Amino acid sequence: TQQQQQQQGAGAGPLTPQERAVVVRACPKDVASSLQAATEALNSTAVKDVERVLEESCNTLGLRLKKLDKKAEKAAVGAARGRLLEALEGEADPAAALALAVPALFVKATGRMIILPGKSMSGVLAKLQGQMPAEVLGGVEAYHAKVVEYLKAHSSGSSEVAAALGEELAAGLPALKAAAGLGGAP
C-alpha cells in the first residue's frame, strides 16, 4: 500500500507540505515554531526571505549557517561540468550521452549546474534559447528529437526503425559532444 511505501521510504523525493507539517509536529516544541517558519519560507519567491528564515531557524537549533562563497560555488560548478564532460567523452549510448550533454550545455551557457530527468530535457533546451548559438542549439534539439524517436521505436519493438535511428544517432554523437564542449567545441 502507499502508506507502507512511505514508511519504507519508497518513492523518496521532496517532502510534500503535508509531510513537512507532520515532521514539524513531531519535533520538540522549542524548535517546532522555527522549523515551521522555515518550511513555510520554502514557498516564498524571494531568496532573501528564505535566507533570513533559514538563518533564524539554524540559530534556534544551535547551528551555524555558512554564507555562500561565490568562488567556491563557481569552482564546484566547474568541477561538476568537468566530470560531466569526462563521462560524456567515453559515452557511446545516444540517450546517455544526451543526458550528460544537456546539463553540460546548461552549465556552459548559464554558469549554473542542473540535474534533470529525461522528460525535462526539452524544457531545459528551450531555456537555452538565445543563450547559445542557434545552430548549435538547433542541432542538440534535433538530436534530442531523434533520441526520443529511437527510444519509442526501441520500446515498441520496431527493430529496423530503431537500428536506422541508432546509426543516425551514432553518426551525430561527435557533433553533440563538440556542442557540449569536447574537442573543438563550437
XYZ file of N, CA, C and O in Angstrom:
744
model
N 0.838 -1.184 0.000
C 0.000 0.000 0.000
C 0.882 1.247 0.000
O 2.073 1.183 0.280
N 0.256 2.391 -0.274
C 1.001 3.644 -0.325
C 1.582 3.976 1.045
O 2.716 4.437 1.144
N 0.832 3.700 2.104
C 1.310 4.002 3.445
C 2.552 3.175 3.770
O 3.510 3.680 4.338
N 2.569 1.900 3.385
C 3.730 1.047 3.627
C 4.933 1.559 2.851
O 6.051 1.564 3.358
N 4.707 2.002 1.593
C 5.814 2.521 0.792
C 6.397 3.772 1.432
O 7.614 3.945 1.465
N 5.535 4.642 1.964
C 6.018 5.852 2.606
C 6.821 5.517 3.848
O 7.843 6.135 4.125
N 6.370 4.518 4.602
C 7.090 4.131 5.803
C 8.446 3.530 5.469
O 9.398 3.682 6.204
N 8.534 2.859 4.328
C 9.790 2.230 3.924
C 10.673 3.184 3.142
O 11.791 2.858 2.806
N 10.168 4.369 2.820
C 10.965 5.341 2.086
C 10.912 5.143 0.589
O 11.662 5.755 -0.138
N 10.018 4.272 0.086
C 9.915 4.050 -1.350
C 9.379 5.303 -2.001
O 8.575 6.029 -1.430
N 9.823 5.569 -3.211
C 9.388 6.760 -3.917
C 9.940 8.018 -3.272
O 9.312 9.062 -3.291
N 11.124 7.908 -2.665
C 11.706 9.037 -1.968
C 11.878 10.212 -2.910
O 12.195 10.065 -4.067
N 11.651 11.364 -2.402
C 11.782 12.595 -3.152
C 11.518 13.737 -2.204
O 11.495 13.551 -0.990
N 11.282 14.920 -2.726
C 10.992 16.046 -1.838
C 9.722 15.770 -1.032
O 8.788 15.163 -1.526
N 9.722 16.235 0.194
C 8.554 16.065 1.046
C 7.444 17.005 0.594
O 7.695 18.132 0.189
N 6.229 16.522 0.687
C 5.081 17.368 0.383
C 4.881 18.321 1.561
O 5.377 18.065 2.670
N 4.127 19.401 1.372
C 3.852 20.304 2.501
C 3.188 19.579 3.681
O 3.490 19.877 4.833
N 2.332 18.597 3.375
C 1.679 17.849 4.449
C 2.703 17.003 5.221
O 2.645 16.919 6.448
N 3.640 16.387 4.507
C 4.664 15.580 5.166
C 5.585 16.456 6.012
O 5.991 16.065 7.114
N 5.901 17.659 5.511
C 6.726 18.594 6.285
C 6.014 18.978 7.580
O 6.645 19.052 8.640
N 4.702 19.208 7.491
C 3.931 19.580 8.680
C 3.972 18.462 9.719
O 4.096 18.725 10.921
N 3.886 17.211 9.275
C 3.952 16.066 10.185
C 5.315 16.023 10.877
O 5.403 15.806 12.097
N 6.379 16.265 10.130
C 7.733 16.260 10.708
C 7.863 17.370 11.741
O 8.382 17.152 12.837
N 7.381 18.558 11.418
C 7.478 19.692 12.348
C 6.707 19.399 13.626
O 7.197 19.657 14.735
N 5.503 18.823 13.504
C 4.705 18.496 14.699
C 5.388 17.452 15.569
O 5.162 17.412 16.775
N 6.238 16.631 14.977
C 6.917 15.589 15.748
C 8.154 16.127 16.481
O 8.728 15.431 17.314
N 8.550 17.362 16.194
C 9.744 17.958 16.813
C 9.418 18.544 18.179
O 8.263 18.876 18.461
N 10.441 18.711 18.999
C 10.223 19.356 20.309
C 9.667 20.768 20.129
O 9.967 21.463 19.158
N 8.848 21.188 21.078
C 8.156 22.477 21.000
C 9.111 23.658 20.832
O 8.803 24.613 20.140
N 10.305 23.590 21.478
C 11.211 24.734 21.437
C 11.801 24.997 20.044
O 12.259 26.101 19.767
N 11.751 24.016 19.163
C 12.263 24.235 17.806
C 11.163 24.164 16.746
O 11.372 24.569 15.613
N 9.991 23.681 17.107
C 8.925 23.468 16.128
C 8.496 24.760 15.436
O 8.302 24.777 14.220
N 8.361 25.849 16.191
C 7.888 27.092 15.563
C 8.914 27.619 14.562
O 8.554 28.111 13.487
N 10.174 27.503 14.906
C 11.232 27.944 13.993
C 11.270 27.071 12.739
O 11.419 27.573 11.623
N 11.111 25.780 12.909
C 11.094 24.872 11.755
C 9.854 25.098 10.900
O 9.919 25.006 9.670
N 8.734 25.410 11.543
C 7.511 25.707 10.794
C 7.720 26.926 9.908
O 7.344 26.934 8.739
N 8.362 27.954 10.449
C 8.644 29.162 9.657
C 9.569 28.831 8.493
O 9.392 29.339 7.383
N 10.530 27.959 8.735
C 11.464 27.574 7.669
C 10.750 26.807 6.566
O 11.003 27.038 5.377
N 9.849 25.906 6.935
C 9.132 25.149 5.896
C 8.188 26.050 5.113
O 8.024 25.875 3.912
N 7.588 27.024 5.788
C 6.713 27.965 5.079
C 7.519 28.861 4.143
O 7.044 29.246 3.078
N 8.746 29.182 4.523
C 9.602 30.032 3.691
C 9.974 29.342 2.381
O 10.303 30.014 1.397
N 9.891 28.037 2.352
C 10.213 27.311 1.123
C 9.251 27.673 -0.007
O 9.575 27.503 -1.177
N 8.073 28.173 0.335
C 7.090 28.577 -0.668
C 7.300 30.014 -1.141
O 6.616 30.470 -2.045
N 8.235 30.728 -0.532
C 8.485 32.122 -0.883
C 9.171 32.226 -2.242
O 9.896 31.329 -2.668
N 8.947 33.332 -2.898
C 9.620 33.573 -4.178
C 10.837 34.467 -3.994
O 11.600 34.665 -4.924
N 11.026 35.009 -2.803
C 12.164 35.881 -2.522
C 13.258 35.095 -1.805
O 13.046 34.586 -0.705
N 14.408 35.025 -2.423
C 15.534 34.290 -1.850
C 15.943 34.881 -0.510
O 16.266 34.144 0.435
N 15.890 36.200 -0.397
C 16.274 36.865 0.862
C 15.381 36.407 2.011
O 15.854 36.223 3.129
N 14.085 36.211 1.753
C 13.171 35.738 2.799
C 13.569 34.348 3.261
O 13.606 34.058 4.454
N 13.860 33.489 2.314
C 14.253 32.122 2.651
C 15.550 32.138 3.451
O 15.675 31.451 4.470
N 16.530 32.932 3.004
C 17.812 33.013 3.719
C 17.614 33.495 5.156
O 18.189 32.936 6.090
N 16.793 34.547 5.336
C 16.569 35.112 6.664
C 15.929 34.086 7.593
O 16.397 33.851 8.705
N 14.861 33.436 7.124
C 14.154 32.465 7.961
C 15.033 31.251 8.225
O 15.060 30.723 9.341
N 15.772 30.818 7.240
C 16.660 29.669 7.419
C 17.744 29.993 8.448
O 18.065 29.168 9.307
N 18.292 31.203 8.363
C 19.314 31.611 9.331
C 18.739 31.658 10.748
O 19.363 31.176 11.694
N 17.535 32.200 10.887
C 16.885 32.240 12.205
C 16.648 30.829 12.738
O 16.860 30.557 13.923
N 16.200 29.937 11.866
C 15.953 28.557 12.281
C 17.238 27.875 12.714
O 17.266 27.155 13.716
N 18.298 28.095 11.980
C 19.586 27.490 12.339
C 20.066 28.023 13.687
O 20.585 27.262 14.504
N 19.903 29.309 13.916
C 20.294 29.883 15.209
C 19.513 29.245 16.349
O 20.077 28.933 17.389
N 18.219 29.039 16.155
C 17.386 28.407 17.170
C 17.870 26.989 17.468
O 17.856 26.540 18.608
N 18.298 26.314 16.415
C 18.762 24.936 16.571
C 20.211 24.847 17.031
O 20.729 23.762 17.266
N 20.873 25.986 17.131
C 22.265 25.991 17.556
C 23.218 25.619 16.433
O 24.338 25.173 16.689
N 22.779 25.812 15.202
C 23.621 25.506 14.045
C 24.137 26.791 13.433
O 23.511 27.841 13.532
N 25.279 26.686 12.777
C 25.850 27.847 12.095
C 25.581 27.692 10.605
O 25.923 26.686 10.003
N 24.967 28.689 10.022
C 24.686 28.688 8.589
C 25.810 29.438 7.888
O 26.021 30.620 8.124
N 26.511 28.732 7.060
C 27.641 29.316 6.362
C 27.152 30.128 5.163
O 26.287 29.686 4.409
N 27.689 31.321 5.002
C 27.316 32.189 3.883
C 27.816 31.574 2.581
O 28.795 30.828 2.552
N 27.128 31.906 1.492
C 27.526 31.417 0.179
C 28.883 31.984 -0.200
O 29.172 33.154 0.026
N 29.700 31.142 -0.769
C 31.017 31.532 -1.248
C 30.996 31.400 -2.762
O 31.050 30.295 -3.300
N 30.878 32.529 -3.446
C 30.725 32.514 -4.908
C 31.920 31.863 -5.599
O 31.750 31.146 -6.591
N 33.121 32.084 -5.076
C 34.309 31.477 -5.700
C 34.261 29.953 -5.566
O 34.533 29.231 -6.524
N 33.908 29.480 -4.377
C 33.823 28.035 -4.158
C 32.691 27.441 -4.985
O 32.820 26.339 -5.543
N 31.579 28.169 -5.087
C 30.450 27.695 -5.887
C 30.845 27.584 -7.357
O 30.553 26.592 -8.022
N 31.543 28.595 -7.864
C 31.978 28.585 -9.263
C 32.942 27.430 -9.513
O 32.860 26.743 -10.534
N 33.839 27.187 -8.566
C 34.790 26.075 -8.700
C 34.058 24.732 -8.668
O 34.393 23.820 -9.433
N 33.051 24.622 -7.809
C 32.289 23.370 -7.717
C 31.511 23.120 -9.008
O 31.451 21.983 -9.492
N 30.925 24.170 -9.566
C 30.190 24.027 -10.826
C 31.156 23.632 -11.946
O 30.850 22.762 -12.761
N 32.325 24.251 -11.975
C 33.334 23.899 -12.982
C 33.794 22.456 -12.852
O 33.960 21.754 -13.861
N 33.979 22.011 -11.625
C 34.398 20.623 -11.397
C 33.292 19.655 -11.821
O 33.569 18.612 -12.426
N 32.052 20.007 -11.522
C 30.931 19.145 -11.918
C 30.823 19.081 -13.439
O 30.594 18.010 -14.010
N 31.025 20.206 -14.113
C 30.997 20.221 -15.578
C 32.128 19.347 -16.128
O 31.945 18.600 -17.089
N 33.282 19.431 -15.493
C 34.408 18.596 -15.903
C 34.086 17.115 -15.793
O 34.423 16.321 -16.676
N 33.402 16.740 -14.713
C 33.011 15.333 -14.539
C 31.990 14.918 -15.594
O 32.040 13.802 -16.117
N 31.057 15.822 -15.912
C 30.079 15.529 -16.967
C 30.776 15.306 -18.301
O 30.488 14.347 -19.018
N 31.715 16.190 -18.633
C 32.426 16.072 -19.909
C 33.295 14.817 -19.951
O 33.392 14.165 -20.996
N 33.891 14.496 -18.824
C 34.707 13.272 -18.746
C 33.849 12.037 -19.003
O 34.234 11.138 -19.749
N 32.676 12.010 -18.391
C 31.765 10.881 -18.598
C 31.244 10.869 -20.034
O 31.102 9.807 -20.650
N 30.972 12.041 -20.576
C 30.460 12.156 -21.937
C 31.476 11.684 -22.967
O 31.112 11.070 -23.969
N 32.728 11.944 -22.702
C 33.785 11.596 -23.655
C 33.778 10.115 -24.015
O 33.922 9.745 -25.172
N 33.563 9.267 -23.052
C 33.590 7.831 -23.304
C 32.219 7.217 -23.571
O 32.110 6.010 -23.746
N 31.177 8.036 -23.603
C 29.821 7.506 -23.751
C 29.479 7.250 -25.213
O 29.681 8.086 -26.071
N 28.960 6.046 -25.492
C 28.575 5.678 -26.853
C 27.055 5.563 -27.003
O 26.554 5.597 -28.122
N 26.334 5.432 -25.901
C 24.877 5.316 -25.957
C 24.281 6.702 -26.186
O 24.545 7.635 -25.416
N 23.478 6.870 -27.248
C 22.941 8.195 -27.567
C 22.107 8.825 -26.445
O 22.264 10.012 -26.149
N 21.242 8.065 -25.822
C 20.393 8.617 -24.756
C 21.225 9.020 -23.542
O 21.020 10.091 -22.957
N 22.176 8.187 -23.186
C 23.042 8.505 -22.046
C 23.927 9.709 -22.359
O 24.151 10.562 -21.496
N 24.405 9.788 -23.593
C 25.236 10.924 -23.993
C 24.426 12.215 -23.930
O 24.916 13.248 -23.462
N 23.193 12.169 -24.371
C 22.335 13.345 -24.325
C 22.075 13.755 -22.872
O 22.083 14.952 -22.552
N 21.875 12.781 -22.000
C 21.629 13.055 -20.580
C 22.836 13.716 -19.917
O 22.689 14.435 -18.923
N 24.019 13.507 -20.452
C 25.225 14.165 -19.940
C 25.462 15.499 -20.647
O 25.922 16.465 -20.045
N 25.150 15.555 -21.931
C 25.436 16.752 -22.724
C 24.537 17.929 -22.362
O 25.009 19.065 -22.313
N 23.266 17.684 -22.124
C 22.348 18.795 -21.847
C 22.733 19.535 -20.569
O 22.834 20.765 -20.581
N 23.007 18.855 -19.447
C 23.466 19.603 -18.271
C 24.801 20.317 -18.521
O 25.007 21.432 -18.040
N 25.699 19.690 -19.290
C 26.973 20.341 -19.603
C 26.741 21.604 -20.436
O 27.403 22.632 -20.229
N 25.818 21.535 -21.379
C 25.463 22.715 -22.173
C 24.863 23.813 -21.302
O 25.150 24.992 -21.477
N 24.022 23.405 -20.366
C 23.390 24.375 -19.471
C 24.448 25.098 -18.645
O 24.404 26.318 -18.503
N 25.410 24.354 -18.120
C 26.485 24.970 -17.343
C 27.301 25.902 -18.231
O 27.637 27.021 -17.834
N 27.605 25.448 -19.415
C 28.389 26.248 -20.355
C 27.679 27.565 -20.664
O 28.313 28.623 -20.721
N 26.371 27.535 -20.839
C 25.611 28.720 -21.218
C 25.266 29.628 -20.045
O 25.229 30.848 -20.195
N 25.018 29.053 -18.873
C 24.496 29.843 -17.755
C 25.449 29.967 -16.572
O 25.255 30.837 -15.721
N 26.415 29.053 -16.476
C 27.294 29.051 -15.317
C 26.652 28.428 -14.093
O 27.186 28.497 -12.996
N 25.487 27.802 -14.266
C 24.772 27.155 -13.162
C 24.614 25.673 -13.462
O 24.394 25.273 -14.602
N 24.683 24.875 -12.407
C 24.556 23.427 -12.522
C 23.084 23.046 -12.488
O 22.278 23.704 -11.842
N 22.765 21.956 -13.180
C 21.394 21.463 -13.200
C 21.422 19.940 -13.255
O 22.301 19.350 -13.872
N 20.477 19.338 -12.572
C 20.265 17.888 -12.641
C 18.826 17.723 -13.098
O 17.926 18.359 -12.562
N 18.609 16.904 -14.113
C 17.261 16.813 -14.651
C 16.933 15.412 -15.131
O 17.804 14.683 -15.583
N 15.653 15.057 -15.031
C 15.216 13.785 -15.613
C 15.080 13.954 -17.122
O 14.965 15.079 -17.629
N 15.066 12.852 -17.832
C 14.980 12.886 -19.283
C 13.789 13.649 -19.815
O 13.866 14.319 -20.844
N 12.671 13.580 -19.113
C 11.458 14.263 -19.574
C 11.584 15.781 -19.522
O 10.786 16.483 -20.129
N 12.571 16.289 -18.812
C 12.734 17.736 -18.680
C 13.706 18.327 -19.695
O 13.906 19.541 -19.720
N 14.303 17.489 -20.504
C 15.339 17.987 -21.416
C 14.824 19.025 -22.396
O 15.488 20.034 -22.640
N 13.648 18.813 -22.952
C 13.139 19.778 -23.931
C 12.892 21.133 -23.272
O 13.150 22.174 -23.885
N 12.432 21.148 -22.039
C 12.235 22.402 -21.323
C 13.538 23.133 -21.065
O 13.619 24.358 -21.191
N 14.571 22.384 -20.705
C 15.881 22.987 -20.466
C 16.451 23.523 -21.778
O 17.001 24.626 -21.821
N 16.300 22.759 -22.841
C 16.777 23.230 -24.137
C 16.045 24.509 -24.549
O 16.652 25.425 -25.106
N 14.766 24.602 -24.264
C 14.008 25.809 -24.571
C 14.536 27.003 -23.775
O 14.600 28.121 -24.282
N 14.943 26.757 -22.525
C 15.505 27.829 -21.691
C 16.826 28.344 -22.244
O 17.211 29.478 -21.984
N 17.528 27.507 -22.999
C 18.825 27.904 -23.546
C 18.692 28.758 -24.803
O 19.695 29.254 -25.320
N 17.463 28.926 -25.280
C 17.207 29.756 -26.458
C 17.791 31.146 -26.229
O 17.521 31.775 -25.209
N 18.623 31.599 -27.139
C 19.221 32.919 -27.041
C 20.459 32.977 -26.170
O 21.118 34.010 -26.093
N 20.802 31.891 -25.500
C 21.981 31.874 -24.635
C 23.155 31.157 -25.280
O 24.233 31.097 -24.687
N 22.917 30.611 -26.451
C 23.981 29.939 -27.194
C 23.636 30.044 -28.674
O 22.500 30.357 -29.020
N 24.619 29.795 -29.543
C 24.346 29.917 -30.982
C 23.162 29.059 -31.411
O 23.036 27.897 -31.014
N 22.304 29.645 -32.237
C 21.071 28.975 -32.675
C 21.367 27.670 -33.410
O 20.642 26.682 -33.237
N 22.435 27.642 -34.214
C 22.737 26.417 -34.962
C 23.189 25.290 -34.038
O 22.861 24.124 -34.266
N 23.893 25.626 -32.977
C 24.323 24.608 -32.004
C 23.107 24.077 -31.256
O 22.901 22.863 -31.145
N 22.285 24.991 -30.759
C 21.087 24.586 -30.020
C 20.145 23.794 -30.920
O 19.587 22.779 -30.492
N 19.987 24.234 -32.161
C 19.136 23.513 -33.112
C 19.617 22.095 -33.341
O 18.816 21.154 -33.424
N 20.924 21.919 -33.433
C 21.490 20.578 -33.609
C 21.220 19.685 -32.408
O 20.883 18.506 -32.558
N 21.342 20.250 -31.212
C 21.087 19.473 -29.994
C 19.601 19.129 -29.893
O 19.241 18.003 -29.532
N 18.746 20.080 -30.233
C 17.302 19.809 -30.202
C 16.926 18.725 -31.214
O 16.101 17.850 -30.913
N 17.530 18.754 -32.386
C 17.263 17.717 -33.388
C 17.753 16.361 -32.891
O 17.082 15.338 -33.084
N 18.912 16.348 -32.257
C 19.453 15.107 -31.698
C 18.505 14.578 -30.617
O 18.217 13.383 -30.564
N 18.014 15.475 -29.780
C 17.069 15.089 -28.731
C 15.819 14.454 -29.337
O 15.345 13.411 -28.870
N 15.288 15.066 -30.391
C 14.090 14.530 -31.042
C 14.346 13.128 -31.593
O 13.498 12.236 -31.477
N 15.524 12.922 -32.161
C 15.865 11.595 -32.693
C 16.030 10.573 -31.572
O 15.667 9.409 -31.730
N 16.593 10.992 -30.456
C 16.739 10.080 -29.311
C 15.363 9.648 -28.826
O 15.137 8.467 -28.538
N 14.431 10.594 -28.751
C 13.065 10.264 -28.321
C 12.442 9.276 -29.298
O 11.840 8.273 -28.893
N 12.600 9.541 -30.592
C 12.095 8.627 -31.628
C 12.714 7.242 -31.485
O 12.032 6.221 -31.569
N 14.025 7.223 -31.288
C 14.769 5.971 -31.141
C 14.250 5.166 -29.950
O 14.010 3.963 -30.047
N 14.064 5.841 -28.824
C 13.596 5.146 -27.623
C 12.179 4.604 -27.810
O 11.874 3.501 -27.361
N 11.329 5.367 -28.487
C 9.968 4.896 -28.763
C 9.996 3.685 -29.688
O 9.281 2.704 -29.460
N 10.813 3.754 -30.732
C 10.914 2.630 -31.680
C 11.482 1.408 -30.978
O 11.014 0.286 -31.195
N 12.472 1.613 -30.155
C 13.112 0.506 -29.442
C 12.128 -0.164 -28.487
O 12.053 -1.401 -28.419
N 11.349 0.643 -27.754
C 10.416 0.058 -26.777
C 9.203 -0.579 -27.438
O 8.586 -1.472 -26.862
N 8.853 -0.137 -28.650
C 7.694 -0.725 -29.331
C 8.074 -1.968 -30.137
O 7.206 -2.618 -30.705
N 9.357 -2.286 -30.194
C 9.797 -3.486 -30.900
C 10.078 -3.273 -32.372
O 10.272 -4.235 -33.108
N 10.107 -2.041 -32.826
C 10.421 -1.742 -34.227
C 11.936 -1.766 -34.403
O 12.580 -0.725 -34.484
N 12.488 -2.956 -34.490
C 13.944 -3.087 -34.501
C 14.594 -2.471 -35.730
O 15.695 -1.931 -35.643
N 13.927 -2.519 -36.889
C 14.510 -1.935 -38.097
C 14.595 -0.409 -37.979
O 15.613 0.200 -38.304
N 13.505 0.194 -37.505
C 13.477 1.647 -37.333
C 14.494 2.055 -36.269
O 15.249 3.018 -36.452
N 14.527 1.305 -35.169
C 15.463 1.603 -34.091
C 16.902 1.481 -34.576
O 17.752 2.310 -34.231
N 17.184 0.474 -35.378
C 18.545 0.295 -35.893
C 18.948 1.458 -36.793
O 20.070 1.974 -36.690
N 18.036 1.886 -37.678
C 18.337 3.011 -38.570
C 18.561 4.291 -37.773
O 19.512 5.039 -38.030
N 17.695 4.536 -36.788
C 17.866 5.725 -35.949
C 19.140 5.635 -35.117
O 19.830 6.637 -34.910
N 19.444 4.436 -34.646
C 20.666 4.232 -33.871
C 21.902 4.592 -34.667
O 22.849 5.200 -34.142
N 21.917 4.238 -35.953
C 23.050 4.587 -36.811
C 23.149 6.104 -37.007
O 24.244 6.676 -36.952
N 22.002 6.747 -37.222
C 21.987 8.210 -37.364
C 22.498 8.883 -36.091
O 23.279 9.834 -36.154
N 22.036 8.380 -34.960
C 22.447 8.957 -33.683
C 23.940 8.751 -33.432
O 24.622 9.647 -32.941
N 24.440 7.573 -33.783
C 25.870 7.309 -33.610
C 26.692 8.267 -34.469
O 27.739 8.762 -34.035
N 26.207 8.538 -35.678
C 26.918 9.462 -36.565
C 26.873 10.893 -36.021
O 27.808 11.676 -36.234
N 25.816 11.248 -35.313
C 25.678 12.599 -34.771
C 26.306 12.792 -33.407
O 26.372 13.922 -32.900
N 26.777 11.713 -32.814
C 27.352 11.789 -31.462
C 28.560 12.723 -31.370
O 28.648 13.512 -30.422
N 29.495 12.705 -32.320
C 30.633 13.633 -32.219
C 30.200 15.110 -32.207
O 30.767 15.919 -31.474
N 29.187 15.455 -32.989
C 28.710 16.838 -33.009
C 28.065 17.208 -31.670
O 28.240 18.338 -31.179
N 27.335 16.284 -31.060
C 26.734 16.530 -29.757
C 27.829 16.755 -28.712
O 27.754 17.695 -27.911
N 28.837 15.905 -28.744
C 29.943 16.037 -27.797
C 30.678 17.368 -27.982
O 31.058 18.025 -27.018
N 30.874 17.761 -29.234
C 31.531 19.031 -29.513
C 30.696 20.198 -29.011
O 31.220 21.164 -28.449
N 29.389 20.128 -29.199
C 28.494 21.195 -28.735
C 28.588 21.345 -27.215
O 28.532 22.464 -26.692
N 28.740 20.221 -26.525
C 28.814 20.248 -25.057
C 30.156 20.766 -24.561
O 30.271 21.156 -23.405
N 31.152 20.753 -25.427
C 32.449 21.308 -25.015
C 33.616 20.365 -25.165
O 34.708 20.654 -24.694
N 33.429 19.242 -25.840
C 34.530 18.305 -26.065
C 35.113 18.511 -27.464
O 34.370 18.650 -28.425
N 36.417 18.502 -27.572
C 37.116 18.516 -28.858
C 36.573 19.465 -29.891
O 35.668 19.142 -30.619
N 37.107 20.637 -29.968
C 36.695 21.604 -30.992
C 35.276 22.082 -30.783
O 34.507 22.172 -31.721
N 34.945 22.393 -29.550
C 33.579 22.834 -29.232
C 33.205 24.080 -29.995
O 33.992 24.986 -30.124
N 31.978 24.106 -30.516
C 31.524 25.315 -31.211
C 31.289 26.449 -30.238
O 31.080 26.281 -29.101
